[in-house]
Each structure stands twice: as structure tokens, then as C-alpha cells.
Amino acid sequence: MTTRIDRALGSDFGAAGGDSLGAAVEFMSLSQIRQAYGRDGIQEPDAFYGFPAFCITDDTQQAIALGEGLITAIGDGLSVDGIRRGVWSSLKRWHQSQGIPNQRRAPGSTSMSSLSRDLPGSIETPLNRSDSCGSVMRAHPVGILYAGHPEAAYEVGIETAVLTHGGILGRSAAGMLAVIVSELCVGKDLRQSYATAERIVRNEIGIDPLLALTRRAMELEPAPAVTAESGLGQGWEGHDALAIGLYAARCHEREYLAAVRLAANHDGDSDSTASIAGALIGARLGLASIPRSWYQRLERRADIARVANVLSVVEPVSAKLPVQ
Ligand SMILES: [Mg+2]
């Protein structure tokens, strides 16, 4: 039987594996990827920016930081204020680490500029209107913590997104990813988990493009590659990154490798889309779906495992929202 801990490890390592697969091709078009890696595109993590294969990028660095911030907030009783404080402090430490050349892995500009400030953004006082995918690619640890509590996952997903990303689409996409992972972590399938997310976000104002794209991702015919005809965007924005990740996971709901390969080989933001696909399919199938030869070689695998292990043994709420 696949347990909550196993699904949490699957999600956290699944995301990191997808990130490392997409790293080398993040800024390449699909035709450039095929020129470099052959007709099927990149299949295994490769060296990038002078770092060896199986290194992670800013996506996983920030996901670890967010997870560590949540762990800090456990000591504060997981109040919304405690979560905001813990995650902001942890992301600020990540931002400081970007001054060290060998820690810099093409960090997203919205995160970098927001985290250079003294105070975080909030729903009432957003720092910017950015919908970029930086808020989504780091959101799966929220779903791991709030397994089986999708409403709380959504609220905390938004609160942690808006620390740096003020756009409504980006923050709601982060909340949706947290919801879907929270449902997958208790054994629901992708369709059931998406339906929960759709129900929770349906009444939000201004998110029609997010709903339209993710619904398309859930309904589109499976194809060998995500192309312009897919109509899912390129993953630079939070809503299209979530859509591509969902689509790849849905097309290969029984096979981790096929899902992250589909999500990495396209014209756009390959590390983020493959990370999101990996977070989803890993939560769906558990750690055993990821090749041991991948997760045992990932940079910072001890931190990735610790975040998943700690967050998945906490019972954060008894089916109620975190206390203000
Ligand atoms: Mg990256």
C-alpha cells in the first residue's frame, strides 16, 4: 500500500527529478532540444551551466526553502502569520545564498526582486502583479503538509505565493497545485484531485484563464509533445506551467519518467514544467515510481527527504483551516 509518507517523498523527489531533467533545456526550443538530444528529446538529467547532471535549479532550492519555512512554522502552531513569517525568513535565506556563485541556478527575477525587500507581499498589499511560475514550482510542500485538507492547502498555497508574487493567476495556480498534491497524497487520482481544486477556486474573481487552461490540460487528447497547437502556453507563467504539468501527468498517470519527459521537452520553461509534473505524478504513484538511479543522485537529496518526511508526519489541522 502506498502511504502518505511514500506519496510525500514521491512528490518532493518527483519534483526535484523533473527540475534536474529540465535544467539543461530550460532556455531551448523543442527543435533545439531535438538537435541536441535526438528525436525523443532529453531523457536523462544532463549537465547545465557548468553543473553536473542531477544538480537542481532554483525551483527545487525554493521548494526546499518553502518546506523548511513550513517546518519552522509547525513550532508556531501553523498559524497563517507563523507560516508567512517562517516561509518569508526561509526564502530570504535562499535569496542570500544566490550571492554565492555556485548556488545561482538562473533564479526567477520576480522572486529575486521581491526577496530583496524588507517586507513580504500579502493579499491586501501585493508587491507586484507578477503571474510568473516562480510561485507554483515551489508550492508542492504545502500540499504534502496539508494532505487531505484541500481548503487549508489552498489558503496556505496562496499565502506563501503572495509573499513574492502578487498576480492573481500565479497565486491561484500555486494554491491549485497545493490542493491537487494534498488530494493525491491521500490516494485520490488526478481527475478527482483536479475536481477538488476546481471546486475550491471556482468562485475566485479574475482567474478565468487559469480555469480554462487547466481544464484544457485535463481534456486534451494525449500527444507525443506539447506544441503551440496544444494551446497550453510555454510554462513561463504560473497558470500555463500548471497546465503543462497537469497535462503531462494526466497523459502518463502510471509512469513517472514518461510524464516528466513529456513536460520537459517543449519550447518553454522546461525545468519548472517538469518539476510540477514530477510533483504531481510522484504524489500519485509514490517514491517507487521514480528510478532509484535518479533520486539517489540528486543534489541535496537529504534536504529533500527531510522536508517530505517531517511535513508528512504532521497532522496540521483536524479538517479545519489554520487559525489566524
Ligand atoms: Mg529553474
PDB file of N, CA, C and O in Angstrom, residues 238-290:
ATOM      1  N   GLY A 238       2.540  31.194 -14.245  1.00  0.00           N
ATOM      2  CA  GLY A 238       2.112  30.158 -13.311  1.00  0.00           C
ATOM      3  C   GLY A 238       0.987  29.294 -13.838  1.00  0.00           C
ATOM      4  O   GLY A 238       0.979  28.069 -13.647  1.00  0.00           O
ATOM      5  N   HIS A 239       0.023  29.905 -14.530  1.00  0.00           N
ATOM      6  CA  HIS A 239      -1.133  29.130 -14.977  1.00  0.00           C
ATOM      7  C   HIS A 239      -0.786  28.193 -16.121  1.00  0.00           C
ATOM      8  O   HIS A 239      -1.269  27.061 -16.180  1.00  0.00           O
ATOM      9  N   ASP A 240       0.116  28.620 -17.028  1.00  0.00           N
ATOM     10  CA  ASP A 240       0.462  27.685 -18.102  1.00  0.00           C
ATOM     11  C   ASP A 240       1.461  26.626 -17.619  1.00  0.00           C
ATOM     12  O   ASP A 240       1.424  25.479 -18.092  1.00  0.00           O
ATOM     13  N   ALA A 241       2.297  26.961 -16.641  1.00  0.00           N
ATOM     14  CA  ALA A 241       3.179  25.923 -16.073  1.00  0.00           C
ATOM     15  C   ALA A 241       2.359  24.830 -15.397  1.00  0.00           C
ATOM     16  O   ALA A 241       2.629  23.631 -15.558  1.00  0.00           O
ATOM     17  N   LEU A 242       1.339  25.248 -14.649  1.00  0.00           N
ATOM     18  CA  LEU A 242       0.475  24.249 -14.004  1.00  0.00           C
ATOM     19  C   LEU A 242      -0.251  23.415 -15.059  1.00  0.00           C
ATOM     20  O   LEU A 242      -0.354  22.189 -14.933  1.00  0.00           O
ATOM     21  N   ALA A 243      -0.710  24.079 -16.130  1.00  0.00           N
ATOM     22  CA  ALA A 243      -1.438  23.356 -17.175  1.00  0.00           C
ATOM     23  C   ALA A 243      -0.545  22.309 -17.854  1.00  0.00           C
ATOM     24  O   ALA A 243      -0.964  21.168 -18.066  1.00  0.00           O
ATOM     25  N   ILE A 244       0.678  22.682 -18.182  1.00  0.00           N
ATOM     26  CA  ILE A 244       1.578  21.719 -18.846  1.00  0.00           C
ATOM     27  C   ILE A 244       1.923  20.578 -17.889  1.00  0.00           C
ATOM     28  O   ILE A 244       1.933  19.403 -18.277  1.00  0.00           O
ATOM     29  N   GLY A 245       2.182  20.899 -16.620  1.00  0.00           N
ATOM     30  CA  GLY A 245       2.476  19.850 -15.645  1.00  0.00           C
ATOM     31  C   GLY A 245       1.311  18.891 -15.473  1.00  0.00           C
ATOM     32  O   GLY A 245       1.485  17.659 -15.442  1.00  0.00           O
ATOM     33  N   LEU A 246       0.109  19.446 -15.399  1.00  0.00           N
ATOM     34  CA  LEU A 246      -1.097  18.613 -15.259  1.00  0.00           C
ATOM     35  C   LEU A 246      -1.289  17.719 -16.474  1.00  0.00           C
ATOM     36  O   LEU A 246      -1.599  16.529 -16.355  1.00  0.00           O
ATOM     37  N   TYR A 247      -1.130  18.324 -17.642  1.00  0.00           N
ATOM     38  CA  TYR A 247      -1.328  17.574 -18.892  1.00  0.00           C
ATOM     39  C   TYR A 247      -0.351  16.402 -18.979  1.00  0.00           C
ATOM     40  O   TYR A 247      -0.751  15.265 -19.286  1.00  0.00           O
ATOM     41  N   ALA A 248       0.916  16.667 -18.660  1.00  0.00           N
ATOM     42  CA  ALA A 248       1.926  15.603 -18.752  1.00  0.00           C
ATOM     43  C   ALA A 248       1.626  14.492 -17.743  1.00  0.00           C
ATOM     44  O   ALA A 248       1.732  13.296 -18.067  1.00  0.00           O
ATOM     45  N   ALA A 249       1.235  14.879 -16.533  1.00  0.00           N
ATOM     46  CA  ALA A 249       0.915  13.867 -15.513  1.00  0.00           C
ATOM     47  C   ALA A 249      -0.326  13.078 -15.913  1.00  0.00           C
ATOM     48  O   ALA A 249      -0.404  11.862 -15.698  1.00  0.00           O
ATOM     49  N   ARG A 250      -1.294  13.752 -16.523  1.00  0.00           N
ATOM     50  CA  ARG A 250      -2.537  13.079 -16.915  1.00  0.00           C
ATOM     51  C   ARG A 250      -2.305  12.110 -18.085  1.00  0.00           C
ATOM     52  O   ARG A 250      -2.875  11.027 -18.130  1.00  0.00           O
ATOM     53  N   CYS A 251      -1.435  12.515 -19.011  1.00  0.00           N
ATOM     54  CA  CYS A 251      -1.165  11.640 -20.166  1.00  0.00           C
ATOM     55  C   CYS A 251      -0.448  10.365 -19.744  1.00  0.00           C
ATOM     56  O   CYS A 251      -0.525   9.345 -20.429  1.00  0.00           O
ATOM     57  N   HIS A 252       0.302  10.430 -18.636  1.00  0.00           N
ATOM     58  CA  HIS A 252       1.106   9.269 -18.201  1.00  0.00           C
ATOM     59  C   HIS A 252       0.883   9.042 -16.712  1.00  0.00           C
ATOM     60  O   HIS A 252       1.814   9.090 -15.919  1.00  0.00           O
ATOM     61  N   GLU A 253      -0.352   8.773 -16.342  1.00  0.00           N
ATOM     62  CA  GLU A 253      -0.680   8.733 -14.917  1.00  0.00           C
ATOM     63  C   GLU A 253      -0.109   7.499 -14.222  1.00  0.00           C
ATOM     64  O   GLU A 253      -0.141   7.411 -12.993  1.00  0.00           O
ATOM     65  N   ARG A 254       0.439   6.546 -14.974  1.00  0.00           N
ATOM     66  CA  ARG A 254       1.037   5.355 -14.371  1.00  0.00           C
ATOM     67  C   ARG A 254       2.553   5.340 -14.525  1.00  0.00           C
ATOM     68  O   ARG A 254       3.192   4.371 -14.157  1.00  0.00           O
ATOM     69  N   GLU A 255       3.154   6.379 -15.101  1.00  0.00           N
ATOM     70  CA  GLU A 255       4.586   6.275 -15.416  1.00  0.00           C
ATOM     71  C   GLU A 255       5.305   7.618 -15.210  1.00  0.00           C
ATOM     72  O   GLU A 255       5.167   8.543 -16.021  1.00  0.00           O
ATOM     73  N   TYR A 256       6.080   7.684 -14.143  1.00  0.00           N
ATOM     74  CA  TYR A 256       6.780   8.912 -13.780  1.00  0.00           C
ATOM     75  C   TYR A 256       7.669   9.422 -14.915  1.00  0.00           C
ATOM     76  O   TYR A 256       7.604  10.591 -15.302  1.00  0.00           O
ATOM     77  N   LEU A 257       8.518   8.540 -15.449  1.00  0.00           N
ATOM     78  CA  LEU A 257       9.505   9.004 -16.428  1.00  0.00           C
ATOM     79  C   LEU A 257       8.845   9.588 -17.674  1.00  0.00           C
ATOM     80  O   LEU A 257       9.257  10.637 -18.170  1.00  0.00           O
ATOM     81  N   ALA A 258       7.807   8.903 -18.166  1.00  0.00           N
ATOM     82  CA  ALA A 258       7.133   9.403 -19.368  1.00  0.00           C
ATOM     83  C   ALA A 258       6.510  10.771 -19.098  1.00  0.00           C
ATOM     84  O   ALA A 258       6.513  11.653 -19.960  1.00  0.00           O
ATOM     85  N   ALA A 259       5.988  10.963 -17.885  1.00  0.00           N
ATOM     86  CA  ALA A 259       5.341  12.239 -17.560  1.00  0.00           C
ATOM     87  C   ALA A 259       6.363  13.379 -17.521  1.00  0.00           C
ATOM     88  O   ALA A 259       6.140  14.437 -18.120  1.00  0.00           O
ATOM     89  N   VAL A 260       7.466  13.198 -16.826  1.00  0.00           N
ATOM     90  CA  VAL A 260       8.416  14.322 -16.730  1.00  0.00           C
ATOM     91  C   VAL A 260       9.129  14.553 -18.067  1.00  0.00           C
ATOM     92  O   VAL A 260       9.486  15.694 -18.387  1.00  0.00           O
ATOM     93  N   ARG A 261       9.313  13.493 -18.858  1.00  0.00           N
ATOM     94  CA  ARG A 261       9.922  13.708 -20.181  1.00  0.00           C
ATOM     95  C   ARG A 261       8.989  14.513 -21.080  1.00  0.00           C
ATOM     96  O   ARG A 261       9.430  15.408 -21.815  1.00  0.00           O
ATOM     97  N   LEU A 262       7.699  14.211 -21.048  1.00  0.00           N
ATOM     98  CA  LEU A 262       6.744  15.000 -21.836  1.00  0.00           C
ATOM     99  C   LEU A 262       6.756  16.461 -21.381  1.00  0.00           C
ATOM    100  O   LEU A 262       6.708  17.384 -22.200  1.00  0.00           O
ATOM    101  N   ALA A 263       6.851  16.660 -20.061  1.00  0.00           N
ATOM    102  CA  ALA A 263       6.793  18.027 -19.533  1.00  0.00           C
ATOM    103  C   ALA A 263       8.077  18.815 -19.765  1.00  0.00           C
ATOM    104  O   ALA A 263       8.060  20.043 -19.745  1.00  0.00           O
ATOM    105  N   ALA A 264       9.192  18.134 -19.984  1.00  0.00           N
ATOM    106  CA  ALA A 264      10.472  18.841 -20.161  1.00  0.00           C
ATOM    107  C   ALA A 264      10.741  19.215 -21.614  1.00  0.00           C
ATOM    108  O   ALA A 264      11.449  20.187 -21.882  1.00  0.00           O
ATOM    109  N   ASN A 265      10.194  18.434 -22.541  1.00  0.00           N
ATOM    110  CA  ASN A 265      10.552  18.607 -23.954  1.00  0.00           C
ATOM    111  C   ASN A 265       9.520  19.445 -24.692  1.00  0.00           C
ATOM    112  O   ASN A 265       8.589  18.944 -25.315  1.00  0.00           O
ATOM    113  N   HIS A 266       9.673  20.767 -24.580  1.00  0.00           N
ATOM    114  CA  HIS A 266       8.824  21.702 -25.318  1.00  0.00           C
ATOM    115  C   HIS A 266       9.571  23.031 -25.433  1.00  0.00           C
ATOM    116  O   HIS A 266      10.722  23.133 -24.998  1.00  0.00           O
ATOM    117  N   ASP A 267       8.908  24.024 -26.006  1.00  0.00           N
ATOM    118  CA  ASP A 267       9.603  25.280 -26.300  1.00  0.00           C
ATOM    119  C   ASP A 267       9.890  26.138 -25.068  1.00  0.00           C
ATOM    120  O   ASP A 267      10.669  27.077 -25.147  1.00  0.00           O
ATOM    121  N   GLY A 268       9.235  25.853 -23.945  1.00  0.00           N
ATOM    122  CA  GLY A 268       9.236  26.819 -22.850  1.00  0.00           C
ATOM    123  C   GLY A 268      10.081  26.443 -21.643  1.00  0.00           C
ATOM    124  O   GLY A 268      11.184  25.890 -21.771  1.00  0.00           O
ATOM    125  N   ASP A 269       9.540  26.761 -20.456  1.00  0.00           N
ATOM    126  CA  ASP A 269      10.260  26.718 -19.173  1.00  0.00           C
ATOM    127  C   ASP A 269      10.343  25.276 -18.657  1.00  0.00           C
ATOM    128  O   ASP A 269       9.632  24.876 -17.726  1.00  0.00           O
ATOM    129  N   SER A 270      11.282  24.521 -19.227  1.00  0.00           N
ATOM    130  CA  SER A 270      11.283  23.068 -19.046  1.00  0.00           C
ATOM    131  C   SER A 270      11.502  22.603 -17.613  1.00  0.00           C
ATOM    132  O   SER A 270      10.914  21.607 -17.179  1.00  0.00           O
ATOM    133  N   ASP A 271      12.366  23.275 -16.859  1.00  0.00           N
ATOM    134  CA  ASP A 271      12.620  22.775 -15.506  1.00  0.00           C
ATOM    135  C   ASP A 271      11.403  22.966 -14.607  1.00  0.00           C
ATOM    136  O   ASP A 271      11.063  22.088 -13.810  1.00  0.00           O
ATOM    137  N   SER A 272      10.714  24.089 -14.773  1.00  0.00           N
ATOM    138  CA  SER A 272       9.538  24.332 -13.930  1.00  0.00           C
ATOM    139  C   SER A 272       8.369  23.425 -14.313  1.00  0.00           C
ATOM    140  O   SER A 272       7.690  22.882 -13.433  1.00  0.00           O
ATOM    141  N   THR A 273       8.131  23.250 -15.609  1.00  0.00           N
ATOM    142  CA  THR A 273       7.001  22.408 -16.005  1.00  0.00           C
ATOM    143  C   THR A 273       7.260  20.939 -15.648  1.00  0.00           C
ATOM    144  O   THR A 273       6.356  20.232 -15.195  1.00  0.00           O
ATOM    145  N   ALA A 274       8.507  20.480 -15.816  1.00  0.00           N
ATOM    146  CA  ALA A 274       8.812  19.088 -15.451  1.00  0.00           C
ATOM    147  C   ALA A 274       8.813  18.917 -13.938  1.00  0.00           C
ATOM    148  O   ALA A 274       8.457  17.841 -13.419  1.00  0.00           O
ATOM    149  N   SER A 275       9.197  19.961 -13.209  1.00  0.00           N
ATOM    150  CA  SER A 275       9.129  19.905 -11.747  1.00  0.00           C
ATOM    151  C   SER A 275       7.681  19.757 -11.285  1.00  0.00           C
ATOM    152  O   SER A 275       7.366  18.929 -10.415  1.00  0.00           O
ATOM    153  N   ILE A 276       6.798  20.542 -11.876  1.00  0.00           N
ATOM    154  CA  ILE A 276       5.378  20.481 -11.486  1.00  0.00           C
ATOM    155  C   ILE A 276       4.788  19.126 -11.862  1.00  0.00           C
ATOM    156  O   ILE A 276       4.080  18.493 -11.062  1.00  0.00           O
ATOM    157  N   ALA A 277       5.087  18.652 -13.068  1.00  0.00           N
ATOM    158  CA  ALA A 277       4.613  17.310 -13.461  1.00  0.00           C
ATOM    159  C   ALA A 277       5.135  16.260 -12.494  1.00  0.00           C
ATOM    160  O   ALA A 277       4.400  15.351 -12.077  1.00  0.00           O
ATOM    161  N   GLY A 278       6.409  16.381 -12.114  1.00  0.00           N
ATOM    162  CA  GLY A 278       7.010  15.403 -11.201  1.00  0.00           C
ATOM    163  C   GLY A 278       6.396  15.448  -9.816  1.00  0.00           C
ATOM    164  O   GLY A 278       6.201  14.401  -9.179  1.00  0.00           O
ATOM    165  N   ALA A 279       6.070  16.660  -9.347  1.00  0.00           N
ATOM    166  CA  ALA A 279       5.409  16.783  -8.030  1.00  0.00           C
ATOM    167  C   ALA A 279       4.066  16.061  -8.043  1.00  0.00           C
ATOM    168  O   ALA A 279       3.680  15.412  -7.062  1.00  0.00           O
ATOM    169  N   LEU A 280       3.350  16.176  -9.177  1.00  0.00           N
ATOM    170  CA  LEU A 280       2.026  15.561  -9.285  1.00  0.00           C
ATOM    171  C   LEU A 280       2.121  14.043  -9.430  1.00  0.00           C
ATOM    172  O   LEU A 280       1.496  13.290  -8.675  1.00  0.00           O
ATOM    173  N   ILE A 281       2.900  13.604 -10.375  1.00  0.00           N
ATOM    174  CA  ILE A 281       2.936  12.156 -10.658  1.00  0.00           C
ATOM    175  C   ILE A 281       3.636  11.404  -9.512  1.00  0.00           C
ATOM    176  O   ILE A 281       3.270  10.265  -9.192  1.00  0.00           O
ATOM    177  N   GLY A 282       4.601  12.064  -8.877  1.00  0.00           N
ATOM    178  CA  GLY A 282       5.257  11.432  -7.727  1.00  0.00           C
ATOM    179  C   GLY A 282       4.307  11.270  -6.554  1.00  0.00           C
ATOM    180  O   GLY A 282       4.322  10.256  -5.846  1.00  0.00           O
ATOM    181  N   ALA A 283       3.440  12.284  -6.332  1.00  0.00           N
ATOM    182  CA  ALA A 283       2.434  12.163  -5.265  1.00  0.00           C
ATOM    183  C   ALA A 283       1.411  11.092  -5.618  1.00  0.00           C
ATOM    184  O   ALA A 283       0.913  10.367  -4.754  1.00  0.00           O
ATOM    185  N   ARG A 284       1.103  10.976  -6.893  1.00  0.00           N
ATOM    186  CA  ARG A 284       0.112   9.983  -7.338  1.00  0.00           C
ATOM    187  C   ARG A 284       0.624   8.563  -7.143  1.00  0.00           C
ATOM    188  O   ARG A 284      -0.088   7.676  -6.697  1.00  0.00           O
ATOM    189  N   LEU A 285       1.898   8.343  -7.493  1.00  0.00           N
ATOM    190  CA  LEU A 285       2.417   6.964  -7.573  1.00  0.00           C
ATOM    191  C   LEU A 285       3.358   6.594  -6.426  1.00  0.00           C
ATOM    192  O   LEU A 285       3.623   5.406  -6.223  1.00  0.00           O
ATOM    193  N   GLY A 286       3.880   7.565  -5.710  1.00  0.00           N
ATOM    194  CA  GLY A 286       4.814   7.263  -4.629  1.00  0.00           C
ATOM    195  C   GLY A 286       6.258   7.177  -5.102  1.00  0.00           C
ATOM    196  O   GLY A 286       6.559   7.201  -6.302  1.00  0.00           O
ATOM    197  N   LEU A 287       7.148   7.077  -4.120  1.00  0.00           N
ATOM    198  CA  LEU A 287       8.586   7.144  -4.408  1.00  0.00           C
ATOM    199  C   LEU A 287       9.050   6.028  -5.343  1.00  0.00           C
ATOM    200  O   LEU A 287       9.956   6.229  -6.161  1.00  0.00           O
ATOM    201  N   ALA A 288       8.427   4.851  -5.252  1.00  0.00           N
ATOM    202  CA  ALA A 288       8.890   3.705  -6.048  1.00  0.00           C
ATOM    203  C   ALA A 288       8.738   3.938  -7.548  1.00  0.00           C
ATOM    204  O   ALA A 288       9.359   3.231  -8.351  1.00  0.00           O
ATOM    205  N   SER A 289       7.938   4.941  -7.934  1.00  0.00           N
ATOM    206  CA  SER A 289       7.757   5.200  -9.372  1.00  0.00           C
ATOM    207  C   SER A 289       8.957   5.913  -9.977  1.00  0.00           C
ATOM    208  O   SER A 289       9.098   5.978 -11.196  1.00  0.00           O
ATOM    209  N   ILE A 290       9.802   6.481  -9.124  1.00  0.00           N
ATOM    210  CA  ILE A 290      10.968   7.242  -9.604  1.00  0.00           C
ATOM    211  C   ILE A 290      12.177   6.314  -9.598  1.00  0.00           C
ATOM    212  O   ILE A 290      12.408   5.616  -8.609  1.00  0.00           O
TER     213      ILE A 290
END
